[in-house]
mmCIF file of C-alpha atoms and ligand atoms in Angstrom:
data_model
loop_
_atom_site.group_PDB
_atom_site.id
_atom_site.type_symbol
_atom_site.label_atom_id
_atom_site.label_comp_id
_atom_site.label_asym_id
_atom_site.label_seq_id
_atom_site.Cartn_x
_atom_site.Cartn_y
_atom_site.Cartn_z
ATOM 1 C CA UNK A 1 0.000 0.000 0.000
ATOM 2 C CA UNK A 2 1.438 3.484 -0.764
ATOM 3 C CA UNK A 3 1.932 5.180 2.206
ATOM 4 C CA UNK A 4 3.732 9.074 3.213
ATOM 5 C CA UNK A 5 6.157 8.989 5.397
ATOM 6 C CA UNK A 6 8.470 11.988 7.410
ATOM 7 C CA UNK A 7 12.167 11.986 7.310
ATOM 8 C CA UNK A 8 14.820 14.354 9.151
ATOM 9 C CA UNK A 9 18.475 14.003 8.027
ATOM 10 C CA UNK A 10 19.223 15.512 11.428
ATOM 11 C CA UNK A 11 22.040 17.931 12.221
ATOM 12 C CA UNK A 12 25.260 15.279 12.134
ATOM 13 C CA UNK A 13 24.777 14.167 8.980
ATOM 14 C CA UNK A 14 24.039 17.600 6.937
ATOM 15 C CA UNK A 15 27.445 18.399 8.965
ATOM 16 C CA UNK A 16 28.639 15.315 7.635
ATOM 17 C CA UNK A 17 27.771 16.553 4.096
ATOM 18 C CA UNK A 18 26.107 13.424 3.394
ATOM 19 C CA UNK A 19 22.842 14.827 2.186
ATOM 20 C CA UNK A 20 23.106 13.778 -1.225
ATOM 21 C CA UNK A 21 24.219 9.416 0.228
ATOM 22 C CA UNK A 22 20.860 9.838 2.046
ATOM 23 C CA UNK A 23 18.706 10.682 -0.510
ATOM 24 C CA UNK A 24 20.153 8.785 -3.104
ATOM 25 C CA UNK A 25 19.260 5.325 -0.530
ATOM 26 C CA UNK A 26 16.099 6.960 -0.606
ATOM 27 C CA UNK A 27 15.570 7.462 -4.460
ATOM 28 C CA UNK A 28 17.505 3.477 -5.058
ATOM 29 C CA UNK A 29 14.757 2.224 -2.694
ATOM 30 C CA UNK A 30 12.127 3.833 -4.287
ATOM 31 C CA UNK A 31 11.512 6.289 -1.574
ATOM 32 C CA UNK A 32 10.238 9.535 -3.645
ATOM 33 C CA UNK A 33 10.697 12.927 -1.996
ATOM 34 C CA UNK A 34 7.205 14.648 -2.059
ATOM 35 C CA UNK A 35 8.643 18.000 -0.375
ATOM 36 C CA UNK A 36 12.297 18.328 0.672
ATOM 37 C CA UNK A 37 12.869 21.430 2.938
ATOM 38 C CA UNK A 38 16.500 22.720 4.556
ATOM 39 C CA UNK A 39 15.930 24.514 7.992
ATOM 40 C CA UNK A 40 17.086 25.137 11.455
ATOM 41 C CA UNK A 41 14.640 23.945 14.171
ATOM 42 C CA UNK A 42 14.328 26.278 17.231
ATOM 43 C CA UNK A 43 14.646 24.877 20.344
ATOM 44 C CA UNK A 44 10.779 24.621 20.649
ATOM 45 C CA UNK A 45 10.053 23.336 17.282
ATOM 46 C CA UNK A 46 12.226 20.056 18.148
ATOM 47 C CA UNK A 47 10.147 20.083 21.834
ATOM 48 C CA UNK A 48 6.812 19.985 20.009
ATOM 49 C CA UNK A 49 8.210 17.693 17.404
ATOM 50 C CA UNK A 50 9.576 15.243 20.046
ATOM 51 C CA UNK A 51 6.545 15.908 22.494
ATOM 52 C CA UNK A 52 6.419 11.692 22.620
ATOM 53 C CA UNK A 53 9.549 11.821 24.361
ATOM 54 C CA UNK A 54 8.829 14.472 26.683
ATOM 55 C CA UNK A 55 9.373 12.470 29.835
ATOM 56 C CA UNK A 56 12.543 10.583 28.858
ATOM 57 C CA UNK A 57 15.896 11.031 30.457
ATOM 58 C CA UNK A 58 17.361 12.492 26.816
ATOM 59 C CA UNK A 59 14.723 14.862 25.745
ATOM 60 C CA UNK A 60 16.677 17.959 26.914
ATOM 61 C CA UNK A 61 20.134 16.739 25.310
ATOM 62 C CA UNK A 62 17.713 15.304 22.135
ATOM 63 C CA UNK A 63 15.949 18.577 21.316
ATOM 64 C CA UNK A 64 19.169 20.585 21.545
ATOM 65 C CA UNK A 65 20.931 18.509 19.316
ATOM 66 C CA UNK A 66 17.991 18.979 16.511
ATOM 67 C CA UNK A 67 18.192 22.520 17.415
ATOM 68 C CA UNK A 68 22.121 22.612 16.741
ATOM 69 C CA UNK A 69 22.347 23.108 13.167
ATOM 70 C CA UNK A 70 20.476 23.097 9.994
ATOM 71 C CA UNK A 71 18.341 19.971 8.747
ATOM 72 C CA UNK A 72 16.710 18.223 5.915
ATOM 73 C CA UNK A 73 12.988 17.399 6.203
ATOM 74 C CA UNK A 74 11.657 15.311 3.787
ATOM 75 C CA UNK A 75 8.393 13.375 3.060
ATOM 76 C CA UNK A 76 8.742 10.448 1.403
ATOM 77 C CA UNK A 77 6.281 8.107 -0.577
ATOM 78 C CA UNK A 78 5.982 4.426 -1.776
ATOM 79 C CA UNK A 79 4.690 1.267 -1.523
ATOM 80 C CA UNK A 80 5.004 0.749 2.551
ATOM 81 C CA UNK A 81 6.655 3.438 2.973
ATOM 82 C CA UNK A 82 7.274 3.509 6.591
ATOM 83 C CA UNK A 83 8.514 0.410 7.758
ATOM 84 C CA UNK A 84 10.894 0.282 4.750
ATOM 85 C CA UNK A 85 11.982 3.533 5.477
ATOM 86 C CA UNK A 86 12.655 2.591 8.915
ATOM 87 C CA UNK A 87 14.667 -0.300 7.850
ATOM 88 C CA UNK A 88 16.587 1.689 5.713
ATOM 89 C CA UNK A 89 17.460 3.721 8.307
ATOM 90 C CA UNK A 90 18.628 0.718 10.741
ATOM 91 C CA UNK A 91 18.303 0.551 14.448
ATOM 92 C CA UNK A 92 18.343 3.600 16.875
ATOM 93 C CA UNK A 93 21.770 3.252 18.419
ATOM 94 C CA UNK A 94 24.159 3.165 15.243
ATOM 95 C CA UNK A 95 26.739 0.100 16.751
ATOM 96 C CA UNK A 96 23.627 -1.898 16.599
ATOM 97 C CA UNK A 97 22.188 -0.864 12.966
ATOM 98 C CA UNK A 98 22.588 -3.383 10.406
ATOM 99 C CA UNK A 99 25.193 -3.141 7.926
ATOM 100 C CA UNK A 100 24.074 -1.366 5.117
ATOM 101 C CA UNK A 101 21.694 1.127 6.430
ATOM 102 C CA UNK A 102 21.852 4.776 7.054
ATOM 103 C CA UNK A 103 22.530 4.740 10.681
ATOM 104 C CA UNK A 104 25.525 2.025 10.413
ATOM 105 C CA UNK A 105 27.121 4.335 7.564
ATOM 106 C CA UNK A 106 26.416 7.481 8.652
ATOM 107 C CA UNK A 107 25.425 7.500 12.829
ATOM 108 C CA UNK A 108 28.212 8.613 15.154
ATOM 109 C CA UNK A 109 25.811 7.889 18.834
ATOM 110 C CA UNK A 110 22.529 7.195 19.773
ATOM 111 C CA UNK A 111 21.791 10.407 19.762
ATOM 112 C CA UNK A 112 23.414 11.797 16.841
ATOM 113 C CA UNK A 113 22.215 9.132 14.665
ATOM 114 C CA UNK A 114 21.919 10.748 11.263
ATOM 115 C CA UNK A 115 18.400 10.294 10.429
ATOM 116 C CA UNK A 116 14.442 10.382 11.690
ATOM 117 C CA UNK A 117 12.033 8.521 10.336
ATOM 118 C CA UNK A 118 8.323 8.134 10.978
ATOM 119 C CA UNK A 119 7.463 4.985 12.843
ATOM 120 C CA UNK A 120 3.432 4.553 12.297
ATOM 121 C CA UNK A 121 0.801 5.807 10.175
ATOM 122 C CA UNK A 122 -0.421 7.940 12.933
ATOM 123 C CA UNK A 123 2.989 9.562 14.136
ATOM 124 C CA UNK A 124 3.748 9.939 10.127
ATOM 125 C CA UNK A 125 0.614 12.252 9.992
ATOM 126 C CA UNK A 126 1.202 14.329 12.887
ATOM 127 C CA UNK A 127 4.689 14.460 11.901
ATOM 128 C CA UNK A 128 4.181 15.641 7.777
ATOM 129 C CA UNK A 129 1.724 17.792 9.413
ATOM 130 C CA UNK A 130 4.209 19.523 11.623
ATOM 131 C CA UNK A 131 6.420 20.773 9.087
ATOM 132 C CA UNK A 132 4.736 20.795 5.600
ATOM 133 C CA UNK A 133 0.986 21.781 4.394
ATOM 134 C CA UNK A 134 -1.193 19.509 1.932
ATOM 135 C CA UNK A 135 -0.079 22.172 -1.104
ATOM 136 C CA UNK A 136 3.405 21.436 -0.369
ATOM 137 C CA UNK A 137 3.440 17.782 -1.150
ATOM 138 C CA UNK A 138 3.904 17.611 -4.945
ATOM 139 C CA UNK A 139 2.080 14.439 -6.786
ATOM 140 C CA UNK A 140 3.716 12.291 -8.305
HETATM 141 P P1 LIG B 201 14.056 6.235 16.651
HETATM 142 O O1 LIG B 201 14.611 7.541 16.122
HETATM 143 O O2 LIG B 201 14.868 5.060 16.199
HETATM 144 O O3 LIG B 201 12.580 6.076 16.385
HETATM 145 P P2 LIG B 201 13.317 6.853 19.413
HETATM 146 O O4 LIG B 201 13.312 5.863 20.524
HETATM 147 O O5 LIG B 201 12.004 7.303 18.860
HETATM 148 O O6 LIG B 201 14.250 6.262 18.245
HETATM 149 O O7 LIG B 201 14.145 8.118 19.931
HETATM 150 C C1 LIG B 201 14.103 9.339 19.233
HETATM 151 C C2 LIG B 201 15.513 9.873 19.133
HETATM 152 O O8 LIG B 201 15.986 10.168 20.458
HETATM 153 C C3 LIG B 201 16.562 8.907 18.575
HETATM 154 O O9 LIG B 201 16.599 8.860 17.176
HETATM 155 C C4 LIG B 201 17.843 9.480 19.140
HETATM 156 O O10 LIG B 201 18.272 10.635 18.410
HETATM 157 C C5 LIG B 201 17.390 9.920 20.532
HETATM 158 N N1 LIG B 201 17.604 8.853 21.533
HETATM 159 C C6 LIG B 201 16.921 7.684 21.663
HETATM 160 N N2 LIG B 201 17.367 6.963 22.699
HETATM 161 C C7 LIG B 201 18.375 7.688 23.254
HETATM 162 C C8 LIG B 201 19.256 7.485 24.378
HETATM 163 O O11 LIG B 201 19.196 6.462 25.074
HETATM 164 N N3 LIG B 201 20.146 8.478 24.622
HETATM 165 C C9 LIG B 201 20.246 9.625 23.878
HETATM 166 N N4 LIG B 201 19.438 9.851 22.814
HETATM 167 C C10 LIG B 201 18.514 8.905 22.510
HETATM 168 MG MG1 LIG B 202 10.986 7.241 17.070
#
């Protein structure tokens, strides 16, 4: 089923200048960028981004990292879009990602791990809906 989902290359990697290795895994796995936006998150906008995690030992460190630099938000969309995404992207903490995926390449901790992605239908909503509009996502 084709599905939307959100992606951050967070902070780390646009530092990294890997960018254009991301979205290249994205575009081989048949990933297609709806809206791709470049931007610096205030301090806030990675609170009310991250409000899951509000309760978590790491939200403080977490949201200042997003806010730390400039980032790539993208939406993405193909056939189950999410979970493939999310394997693409490999496990949270980089040492334990699967070779091959974003986070094993690219990840330097468990916070600094390169990339977001989406992890249900109902997060990827809230999440598309956080940064983009419904005009913004071009059909393709
Ligand atoms: P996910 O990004 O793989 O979905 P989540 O558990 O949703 O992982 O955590 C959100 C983000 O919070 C992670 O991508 C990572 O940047 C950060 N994070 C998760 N667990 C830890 C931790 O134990 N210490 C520091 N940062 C963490
Ligand atoms: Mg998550």
């Amino acid at each position: 089923m084709k599905e939307k989902t959100l992606a951050i290359i967070k902070p780390d990697a646009v530092e990294k200048q890997v960018i254009g290795d991301i979205i290249q895994r994205y575009e081989k796995a048949g990933l297609h960028p709806l809206a791709i936006r470049m931007m610096r998150l205030s301090k806030s906008m990675a609170e009310g981004f991250y409000a899951v995690h509000r309760e978590r030992p790491f939200f403080h460190d977490l949201t200042s990292y997003m806010s730390s630099g400039p980032v790539v938000v993208l939406v993405l969309e193909g056939d189950d879009a999410i979970k493939r995404h999310r394997d693409l992207m490999g496990a949270t903490d980089p040492k334990k990602a699967d070779p091959g995926t974003i986070r094993a390449a690219h990840g330097a901790s468990i916070e600094a791990n390169a990339v977001h992605g989406s992890d249900s239908p109902e997060t990827a909503q809230f999440e598309i809906g956080y940064f983009f509009s419904t005009t913004d996502l071009v059909a393709r």
